[in-house]
Short mmCIF file of C-alpha atoms and ligand atoms in Angstrom, two decimals:
data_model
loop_
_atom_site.label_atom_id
_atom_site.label_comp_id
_atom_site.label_asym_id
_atom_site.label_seq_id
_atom_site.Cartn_x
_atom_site.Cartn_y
_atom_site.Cartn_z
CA UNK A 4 122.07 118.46 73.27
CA UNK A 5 124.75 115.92 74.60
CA UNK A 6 124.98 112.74 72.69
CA UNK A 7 123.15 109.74 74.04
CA UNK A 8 125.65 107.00 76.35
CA UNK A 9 123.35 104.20 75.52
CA UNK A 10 123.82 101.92 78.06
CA UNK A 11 124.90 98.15 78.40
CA UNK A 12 123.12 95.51 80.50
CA UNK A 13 125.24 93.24 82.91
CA UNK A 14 124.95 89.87 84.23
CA UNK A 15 127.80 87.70 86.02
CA UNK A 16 128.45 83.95 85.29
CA UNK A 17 125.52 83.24 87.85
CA UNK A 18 122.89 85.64 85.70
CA UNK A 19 123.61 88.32 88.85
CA UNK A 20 122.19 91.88 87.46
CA UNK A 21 124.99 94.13 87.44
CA UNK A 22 125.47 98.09 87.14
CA UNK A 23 124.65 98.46 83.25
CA UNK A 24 128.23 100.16 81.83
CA UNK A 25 129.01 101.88 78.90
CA UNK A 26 129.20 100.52 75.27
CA UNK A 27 132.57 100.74 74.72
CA UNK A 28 133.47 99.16 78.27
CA UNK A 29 131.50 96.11 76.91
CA UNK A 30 132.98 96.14 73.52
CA UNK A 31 136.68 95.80 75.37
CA UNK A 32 135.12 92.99 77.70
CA UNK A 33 133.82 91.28 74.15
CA UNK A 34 136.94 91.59 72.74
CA UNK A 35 139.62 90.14 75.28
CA UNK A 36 136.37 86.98 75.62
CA UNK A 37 135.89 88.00 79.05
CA UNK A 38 132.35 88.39 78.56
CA UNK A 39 129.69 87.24 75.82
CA UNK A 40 126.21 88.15 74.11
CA UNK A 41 123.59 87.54 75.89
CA UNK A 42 120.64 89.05 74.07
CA UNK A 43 120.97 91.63 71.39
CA UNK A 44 117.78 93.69 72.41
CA UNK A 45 117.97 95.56 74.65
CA UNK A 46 121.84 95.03 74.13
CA UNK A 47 123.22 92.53 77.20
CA UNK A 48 126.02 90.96 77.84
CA UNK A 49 127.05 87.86 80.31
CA UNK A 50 130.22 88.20 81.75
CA UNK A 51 133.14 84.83 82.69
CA UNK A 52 133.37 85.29 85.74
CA UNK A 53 131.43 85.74 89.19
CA UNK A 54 131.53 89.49 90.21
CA UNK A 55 130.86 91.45 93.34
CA UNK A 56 130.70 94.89 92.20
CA UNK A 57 128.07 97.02 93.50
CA UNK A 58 124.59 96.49 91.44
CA UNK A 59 122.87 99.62 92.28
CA UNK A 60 119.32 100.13 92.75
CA UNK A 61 116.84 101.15 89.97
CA UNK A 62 113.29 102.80 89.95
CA UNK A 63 110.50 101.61 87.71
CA UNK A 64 108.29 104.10 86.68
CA UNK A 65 104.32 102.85 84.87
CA UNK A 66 102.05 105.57 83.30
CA UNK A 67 99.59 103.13 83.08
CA UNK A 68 97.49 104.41 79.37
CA UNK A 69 94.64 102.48 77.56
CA UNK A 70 96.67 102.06 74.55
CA UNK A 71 99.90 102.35 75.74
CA UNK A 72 102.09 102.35 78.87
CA UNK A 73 104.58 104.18 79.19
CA UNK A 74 107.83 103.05 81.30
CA UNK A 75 111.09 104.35 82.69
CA UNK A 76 113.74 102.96 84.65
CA UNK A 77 116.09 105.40 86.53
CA UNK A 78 118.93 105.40 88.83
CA UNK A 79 117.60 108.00 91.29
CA UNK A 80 121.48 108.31 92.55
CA UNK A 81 123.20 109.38 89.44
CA UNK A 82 120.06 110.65 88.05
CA UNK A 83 120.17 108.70 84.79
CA UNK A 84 117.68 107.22 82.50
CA UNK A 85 118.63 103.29 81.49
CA UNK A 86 115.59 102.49 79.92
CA UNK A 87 112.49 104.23 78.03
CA UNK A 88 110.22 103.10 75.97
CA UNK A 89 106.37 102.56 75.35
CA UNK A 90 104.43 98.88 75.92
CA UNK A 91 101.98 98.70 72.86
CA UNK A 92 98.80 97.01 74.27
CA UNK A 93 96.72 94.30 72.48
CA UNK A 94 93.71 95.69 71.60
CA UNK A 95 91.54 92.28 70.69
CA UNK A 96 91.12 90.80 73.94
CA UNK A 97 87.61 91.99 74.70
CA UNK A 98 86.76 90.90 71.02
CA UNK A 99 88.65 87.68 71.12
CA UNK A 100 86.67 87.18 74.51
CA UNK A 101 83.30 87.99 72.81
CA UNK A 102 84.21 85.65 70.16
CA UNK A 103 84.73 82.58 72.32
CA UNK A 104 81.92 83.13 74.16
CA UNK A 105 79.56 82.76 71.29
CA UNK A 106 81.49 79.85 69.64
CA UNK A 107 81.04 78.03 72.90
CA UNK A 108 77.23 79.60 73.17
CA UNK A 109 76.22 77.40 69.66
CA UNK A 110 78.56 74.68 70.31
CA UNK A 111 76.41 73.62 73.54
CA UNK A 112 73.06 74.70 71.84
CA UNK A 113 73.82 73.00 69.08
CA UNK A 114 71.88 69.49 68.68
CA UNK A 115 69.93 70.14 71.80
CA UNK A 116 66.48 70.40 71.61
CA UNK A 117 65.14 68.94 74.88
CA UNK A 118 67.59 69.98 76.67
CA UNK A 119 67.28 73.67 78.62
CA UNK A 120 70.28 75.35 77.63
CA UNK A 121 73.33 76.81 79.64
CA UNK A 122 74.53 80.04 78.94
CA UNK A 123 76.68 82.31 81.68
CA UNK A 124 77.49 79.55 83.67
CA UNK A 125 80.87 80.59 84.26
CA UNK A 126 82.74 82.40 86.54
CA UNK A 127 83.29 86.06 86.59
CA UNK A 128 87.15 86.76 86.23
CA UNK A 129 88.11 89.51 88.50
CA UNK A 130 89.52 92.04 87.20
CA UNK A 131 88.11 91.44 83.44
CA UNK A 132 90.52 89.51 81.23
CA UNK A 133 90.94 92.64 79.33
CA UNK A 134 91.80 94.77 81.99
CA UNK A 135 94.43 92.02 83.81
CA UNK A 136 96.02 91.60 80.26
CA UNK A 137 97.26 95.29 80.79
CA UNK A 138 98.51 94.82 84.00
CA UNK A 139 100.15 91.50 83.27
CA UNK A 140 101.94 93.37 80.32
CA UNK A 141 103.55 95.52 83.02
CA UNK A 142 104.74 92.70 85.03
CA UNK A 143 105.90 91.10 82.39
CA UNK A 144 108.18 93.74 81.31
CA UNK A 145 109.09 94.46 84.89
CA UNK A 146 110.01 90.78 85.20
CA UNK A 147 112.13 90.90 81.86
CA UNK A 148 114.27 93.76 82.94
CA UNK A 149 114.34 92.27 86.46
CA UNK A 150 117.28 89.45 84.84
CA UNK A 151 119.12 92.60 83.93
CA UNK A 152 118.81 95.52 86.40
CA UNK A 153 118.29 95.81 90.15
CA UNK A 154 115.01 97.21 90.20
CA UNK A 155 113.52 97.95 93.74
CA UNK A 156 111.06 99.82 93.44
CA UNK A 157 107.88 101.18 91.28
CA UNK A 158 106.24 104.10 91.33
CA UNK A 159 102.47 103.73 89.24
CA UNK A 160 99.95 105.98 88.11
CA UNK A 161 97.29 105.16 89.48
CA UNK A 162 94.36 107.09 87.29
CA UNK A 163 93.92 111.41 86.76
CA UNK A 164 92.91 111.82 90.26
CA UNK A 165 92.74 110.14 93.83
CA UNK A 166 89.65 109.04 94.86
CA UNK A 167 90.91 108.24 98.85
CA UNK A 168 90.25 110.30 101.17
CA UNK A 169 92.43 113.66 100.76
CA UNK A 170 93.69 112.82 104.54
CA UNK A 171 95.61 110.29 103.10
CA UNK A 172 96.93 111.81 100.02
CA UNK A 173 97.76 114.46 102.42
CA UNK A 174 100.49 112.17 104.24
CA UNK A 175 102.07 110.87 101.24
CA UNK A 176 102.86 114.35 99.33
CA UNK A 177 103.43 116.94 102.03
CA UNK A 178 106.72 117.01 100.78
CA UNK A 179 106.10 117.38 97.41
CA UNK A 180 102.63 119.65 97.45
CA UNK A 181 101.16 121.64 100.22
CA UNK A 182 98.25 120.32 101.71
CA UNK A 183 95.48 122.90 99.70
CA UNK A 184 98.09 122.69 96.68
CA UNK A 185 97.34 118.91 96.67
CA UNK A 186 93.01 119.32 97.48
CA UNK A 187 93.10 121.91 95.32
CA UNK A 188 94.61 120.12 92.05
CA UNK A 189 93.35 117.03 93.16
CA UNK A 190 89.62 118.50 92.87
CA UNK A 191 90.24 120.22 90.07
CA UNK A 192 90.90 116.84 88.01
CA UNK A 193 87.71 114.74 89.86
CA UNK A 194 85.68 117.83 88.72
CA UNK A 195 86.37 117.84 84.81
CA UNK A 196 86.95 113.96 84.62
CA UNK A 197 83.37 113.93 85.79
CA UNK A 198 82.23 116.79 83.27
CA UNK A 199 83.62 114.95 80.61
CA UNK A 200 86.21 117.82 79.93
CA UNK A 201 83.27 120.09 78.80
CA UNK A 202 82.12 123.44 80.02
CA UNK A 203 78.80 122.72 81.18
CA UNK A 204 77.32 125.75 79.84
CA UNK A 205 78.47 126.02 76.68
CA UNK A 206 79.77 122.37 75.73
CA UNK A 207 83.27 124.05 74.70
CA UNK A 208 86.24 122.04 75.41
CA UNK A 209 89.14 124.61 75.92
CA UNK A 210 90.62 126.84 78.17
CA UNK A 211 88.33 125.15 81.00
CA UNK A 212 87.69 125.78 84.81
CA UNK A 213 86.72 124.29 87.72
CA UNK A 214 84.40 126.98 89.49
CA UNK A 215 83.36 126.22 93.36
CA UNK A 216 79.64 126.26 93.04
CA UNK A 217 79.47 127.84 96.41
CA UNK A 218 82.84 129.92 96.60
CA UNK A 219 85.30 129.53 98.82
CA UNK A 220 84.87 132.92 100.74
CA UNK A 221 81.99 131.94 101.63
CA UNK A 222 83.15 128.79 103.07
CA UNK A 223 82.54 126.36 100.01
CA UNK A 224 84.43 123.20 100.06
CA UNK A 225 86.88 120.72 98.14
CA UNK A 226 83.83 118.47 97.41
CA UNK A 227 83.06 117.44 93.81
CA UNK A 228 79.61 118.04 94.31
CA UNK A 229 80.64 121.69 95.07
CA UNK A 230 82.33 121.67 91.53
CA UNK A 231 81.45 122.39 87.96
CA UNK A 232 83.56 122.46 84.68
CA UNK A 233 83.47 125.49 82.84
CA UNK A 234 85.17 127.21 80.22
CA UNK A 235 87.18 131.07 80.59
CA UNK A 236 84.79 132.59 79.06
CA UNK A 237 81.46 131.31 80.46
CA UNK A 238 83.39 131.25 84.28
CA UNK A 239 84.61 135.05 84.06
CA UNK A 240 80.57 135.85 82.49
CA UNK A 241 79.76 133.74 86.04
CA UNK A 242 81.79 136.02 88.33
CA UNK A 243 80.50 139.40 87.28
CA UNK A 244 77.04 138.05 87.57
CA UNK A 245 75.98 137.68 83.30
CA UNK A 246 74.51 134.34 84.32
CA UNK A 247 72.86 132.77 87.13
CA UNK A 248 74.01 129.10 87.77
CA UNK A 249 71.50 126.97 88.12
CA UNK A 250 73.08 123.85 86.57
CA UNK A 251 73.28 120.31 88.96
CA UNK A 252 76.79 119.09 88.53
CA UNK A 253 76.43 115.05 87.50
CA UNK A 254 76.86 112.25 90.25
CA UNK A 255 80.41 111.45 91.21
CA UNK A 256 80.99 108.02 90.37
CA UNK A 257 84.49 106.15 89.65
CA UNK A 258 83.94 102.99 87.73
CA UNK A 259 84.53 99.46 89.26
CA UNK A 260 86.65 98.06 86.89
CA UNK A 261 89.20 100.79 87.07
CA UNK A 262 89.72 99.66 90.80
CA UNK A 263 89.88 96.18 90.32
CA UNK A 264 92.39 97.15 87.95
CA UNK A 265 94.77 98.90 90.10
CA UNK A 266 93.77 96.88 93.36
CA UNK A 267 95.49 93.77 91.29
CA UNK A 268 98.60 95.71 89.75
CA UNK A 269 99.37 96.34 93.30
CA UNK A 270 98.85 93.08 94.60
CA UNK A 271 101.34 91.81 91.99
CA UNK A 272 103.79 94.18 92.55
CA UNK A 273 104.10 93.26 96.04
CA UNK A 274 104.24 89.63 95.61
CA UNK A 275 107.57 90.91 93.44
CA UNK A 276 108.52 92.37 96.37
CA UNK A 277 108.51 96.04 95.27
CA UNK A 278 108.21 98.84 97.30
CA UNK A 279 105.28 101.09 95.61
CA UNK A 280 104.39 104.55 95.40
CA UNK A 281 101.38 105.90 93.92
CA UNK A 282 100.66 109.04 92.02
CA UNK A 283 98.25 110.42 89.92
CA UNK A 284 97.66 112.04 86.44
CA UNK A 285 97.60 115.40 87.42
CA UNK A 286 100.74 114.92 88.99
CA UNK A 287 102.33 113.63 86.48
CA UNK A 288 101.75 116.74 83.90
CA UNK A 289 102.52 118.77 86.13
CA UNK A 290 106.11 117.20 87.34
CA UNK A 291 106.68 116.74 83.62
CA UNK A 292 106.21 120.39 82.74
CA UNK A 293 108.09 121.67 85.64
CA UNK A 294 111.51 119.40 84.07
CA UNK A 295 110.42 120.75 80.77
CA UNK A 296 109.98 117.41 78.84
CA UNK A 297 107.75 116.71 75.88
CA UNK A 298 104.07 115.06 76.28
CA UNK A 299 105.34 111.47 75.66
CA UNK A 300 104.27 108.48 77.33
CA UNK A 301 107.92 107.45 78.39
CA UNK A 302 108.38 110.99 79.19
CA UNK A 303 105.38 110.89 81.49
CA UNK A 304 106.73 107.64 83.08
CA UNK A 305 110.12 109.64 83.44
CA UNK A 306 108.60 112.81 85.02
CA UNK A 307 107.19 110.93 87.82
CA UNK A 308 110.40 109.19 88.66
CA UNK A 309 112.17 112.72 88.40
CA UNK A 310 109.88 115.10 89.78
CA UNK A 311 112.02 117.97 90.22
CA UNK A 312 115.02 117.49 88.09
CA UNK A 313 115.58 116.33 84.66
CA UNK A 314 117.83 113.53 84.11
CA UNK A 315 120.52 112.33 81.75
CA UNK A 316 118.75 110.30 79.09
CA UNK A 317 120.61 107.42 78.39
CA UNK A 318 118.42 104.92 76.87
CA UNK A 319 116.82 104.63 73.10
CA UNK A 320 113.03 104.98 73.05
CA UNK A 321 111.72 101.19 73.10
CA UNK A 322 108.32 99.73 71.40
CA UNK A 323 107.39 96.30 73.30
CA UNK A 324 105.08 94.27 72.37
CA UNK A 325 103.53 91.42 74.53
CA UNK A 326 102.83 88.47 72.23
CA UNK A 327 100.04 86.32 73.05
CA UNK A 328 101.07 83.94 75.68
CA UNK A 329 98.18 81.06 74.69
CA UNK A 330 100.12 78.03 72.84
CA UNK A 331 97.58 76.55 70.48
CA UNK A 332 98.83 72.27 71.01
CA UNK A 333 95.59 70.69 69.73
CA UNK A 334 94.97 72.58 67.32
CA UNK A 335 96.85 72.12 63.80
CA UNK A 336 95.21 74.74 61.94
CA UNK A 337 96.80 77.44 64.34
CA UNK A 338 100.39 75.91 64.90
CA UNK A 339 103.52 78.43 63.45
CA UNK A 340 105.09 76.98 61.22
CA UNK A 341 108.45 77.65 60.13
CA UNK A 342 109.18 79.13 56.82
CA UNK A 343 112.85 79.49 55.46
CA UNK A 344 114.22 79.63 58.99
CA UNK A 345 111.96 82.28 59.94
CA UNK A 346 108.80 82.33 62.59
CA UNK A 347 106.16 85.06 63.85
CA UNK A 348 107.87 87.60 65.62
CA UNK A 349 111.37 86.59 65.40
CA UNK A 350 113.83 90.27 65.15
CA UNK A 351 115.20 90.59 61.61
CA UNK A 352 117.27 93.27 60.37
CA UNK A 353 116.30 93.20 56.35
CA UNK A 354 117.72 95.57 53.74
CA UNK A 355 115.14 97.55 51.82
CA UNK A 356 115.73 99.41 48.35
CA UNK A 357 114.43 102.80 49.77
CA UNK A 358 114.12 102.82 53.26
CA UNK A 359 117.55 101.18 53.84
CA UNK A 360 118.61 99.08 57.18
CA UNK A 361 115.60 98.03 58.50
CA UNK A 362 115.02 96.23 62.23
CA UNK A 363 111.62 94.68 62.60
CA UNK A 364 109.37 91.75 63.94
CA UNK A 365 108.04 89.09 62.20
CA UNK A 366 103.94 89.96 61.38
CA UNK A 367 103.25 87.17 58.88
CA UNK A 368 104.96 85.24 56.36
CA UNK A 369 103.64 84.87 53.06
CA UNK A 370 104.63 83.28 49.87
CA UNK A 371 107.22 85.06 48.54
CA UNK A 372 107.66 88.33 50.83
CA UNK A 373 107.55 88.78 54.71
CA UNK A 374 105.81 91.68 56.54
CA UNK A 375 107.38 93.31 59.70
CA UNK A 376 105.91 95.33 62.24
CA UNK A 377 108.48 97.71 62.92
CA UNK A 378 108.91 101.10 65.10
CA UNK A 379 107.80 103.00 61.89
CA UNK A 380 104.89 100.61 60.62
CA UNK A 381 102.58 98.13 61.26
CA UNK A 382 103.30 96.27 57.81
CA UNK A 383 106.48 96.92 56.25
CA UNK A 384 107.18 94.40 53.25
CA UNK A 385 110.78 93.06 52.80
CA UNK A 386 112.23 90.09 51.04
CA UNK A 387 113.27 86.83 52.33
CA UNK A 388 116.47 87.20 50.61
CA UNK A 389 117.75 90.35 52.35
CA UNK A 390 116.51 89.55 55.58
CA UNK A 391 118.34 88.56 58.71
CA UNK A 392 117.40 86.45 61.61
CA UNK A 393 118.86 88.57 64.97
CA UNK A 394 116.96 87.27 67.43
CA UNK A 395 113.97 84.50 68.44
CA UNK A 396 112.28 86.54 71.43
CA UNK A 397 110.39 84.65 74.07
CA UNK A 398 106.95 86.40 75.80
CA UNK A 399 108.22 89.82 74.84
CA UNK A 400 109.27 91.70 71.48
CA UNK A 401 111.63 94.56 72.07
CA UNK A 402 111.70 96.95 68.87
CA UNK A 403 114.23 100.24 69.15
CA UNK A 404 112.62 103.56 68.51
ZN1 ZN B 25 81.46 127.81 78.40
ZN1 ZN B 26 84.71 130.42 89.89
#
């Protein structure tokens, strides 16, 4: 395998984006002072000088995930990875939410006896708070990366499987599938998303099938009512006639909050001025088997950028983490405070008697040791002594892979 040419963000004097070069081209530009640090991660550096030099044009790739997102930028002309890496999600919003609510619920109750009490009084957030934190993430990143790279346009997964009408998905990958390739494939993945992956004869989860319920020779159709999971085994039994089907396949029905989801990623990514292509799950596997890559979440993100070829990879894999954007003013219990020059999530490189170098961020800071969440652990304990501030990050925290 070809060693990794990690590559170098650029901005001009005016915070232009620039082509991203190579790390020794930025070390020379260092060097001679004709260019500085900008931020150490992901490595960029601010040149003297205004420059005109051609920025290129970059493609953002989202496999949106419930945990985590993957995402890939590419240069679709020199077919070259710049950045991987996976967004790790907060997973405590819907608690948090739930919290609030009920501290609020016996705040207002409280000391009220003649009073009728209010409850659900307030307005229904659309899409759910947990759901547009996830989105936000994206843009967030998207933003981010925006001050360093020319990125014009995204291309999001929108779910396993679309649920438009196939004349439309028909239009938009032509090129890419043939029509019954794309009904096909397409039904396929409605089929066992609503079977809950399960054969629905024998509740086994492998090796499964979707069977037309009446077949196709006899003029069955692409609808997911005419569909019904099974596995090899009990499908082959099917066809020679062991069994008689007399199974209803379950109602068809896609759940609201996944389209509010994606209806609102889209409306953000156009008020970014993006352009936007959609694909879908299925899609994505099957792009990312046909380049040969791993089952990664960057690699998915990659795979549907790529589609047909498989690119140079010249990026490290990143973990980013959104921090929690809520600044807590009036309230002194939950202010960060500093603690020997250190704060929650700042970057630190800290030297550890077994594990060696180690880059992390800041997860809390206790007496006499600090714990780091780092690309290996969630707590990691190091000393204050042997640890080193790099960087103070703002709404995101980039860790390297
Ligand atoms: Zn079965
Ligand atoms: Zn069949």
């Amino acid at each position: 395998m070809p060693t990794k040419q990690i590559k170098v963000f650029v901005v001009d004097v005016q915070n232009k984006v620039l082509l991203p070069t190579t790390p020794r081209r930025a070390r020379k530009l260092l060097n001679t002072k004709r260019a500085q640090v900008l931020q150490v991660m992901p490595f960029t550096i601010k040149l003297n000088r205004i420059v005109n030099n051609p920025i290129g044009s970059f493609t953002y790739g989202i496999d949106d995930g419930a945990k985590y997102i993957g995402i890939a930028i590419i240069n679709e002309y020199t077919k070259e990875v710049v950045f991987q890496g996976e967004i790790r999600l907060r997973q405590d919003v819907s608690k948090k939410l739930l919290q609030r609510a009920q501290y609020r619920r016996t705040r207002r109750t409280r000391n009220l006896r003649y009073r009728t009490r209010r409850f659900s009084n307030r307005k229904q957030m659309t899409p759910f708070p947990s759901i547009r934190q996830r989105k936000d993430s994206i843009i967030r990143l998207l933003k981010d990366m925006m001050k360093r790279i020319n990125i014009v346009k995204v291309i999001v997964e929108e779910g396993i499987f679309d649920t438009s009408s196939m004349a439309a998905g028909r239009k938009l990958y032509g090129k890419e599938f043939q029509q019954s390739e794309y009904e096909g494939k397409n039904w396929r993945a409605k089929v066992l998303w609503r079977d809950k992956y399960q054969c629905q004869h024998c509740d086994s989860t492998n090796d499964l099938r979707a069977h037309h319920i009446r077949w196709r020779k006899d003029g069955g159709t692409y609808r997911v009512s005419n569909g019904i999971t099974l596995c090899e085994k009990c499908h082959i039994a099917l066809h020679k006639g062991l069994w008689q089907l007399n199974i209803k396949p379950k109602f068809f029905q896609y759940p609201m909050w996944l389209m509010q989801g994606k209806k609102y990623l889209r409306e953000q990514l156009k008020i970014l001025g993006m352009e936007v292509e959609v694909v879908y799950g299925w899609m994505t596997a099957f792009w990312r088997k046909q380049i040969g890559l791993d089952k990664s979440h960057s690699n998915d993100a990659i795979s549907m950028v790529c589609k047909t070829y498989s690119p140079k990879i010249n990026s490290l894999n990143w973990f980013i983490m959104p921090r929690r954007t809520k600044v807590w003013e009036n309230n002194p219990s939950k202010t960060c405070t500093e603690k020997n020059g250190f704060r929650h999530f700042d970057i630190v490189k800290s030297k550890h008697r077994t594990r060696g170098i180690v880059i992390g961020s800041i997860r809390s800071l206790r007496a006499r040791a600090i714990t780091l969440r780092t690309s290996f652990a969630d707590r990691f304990t190091v000393s204050y002594k042997k640890t080193k501030l790099i960087q103070r990050p703002n709404g995101l925290v980039y860790l390297m892979g």
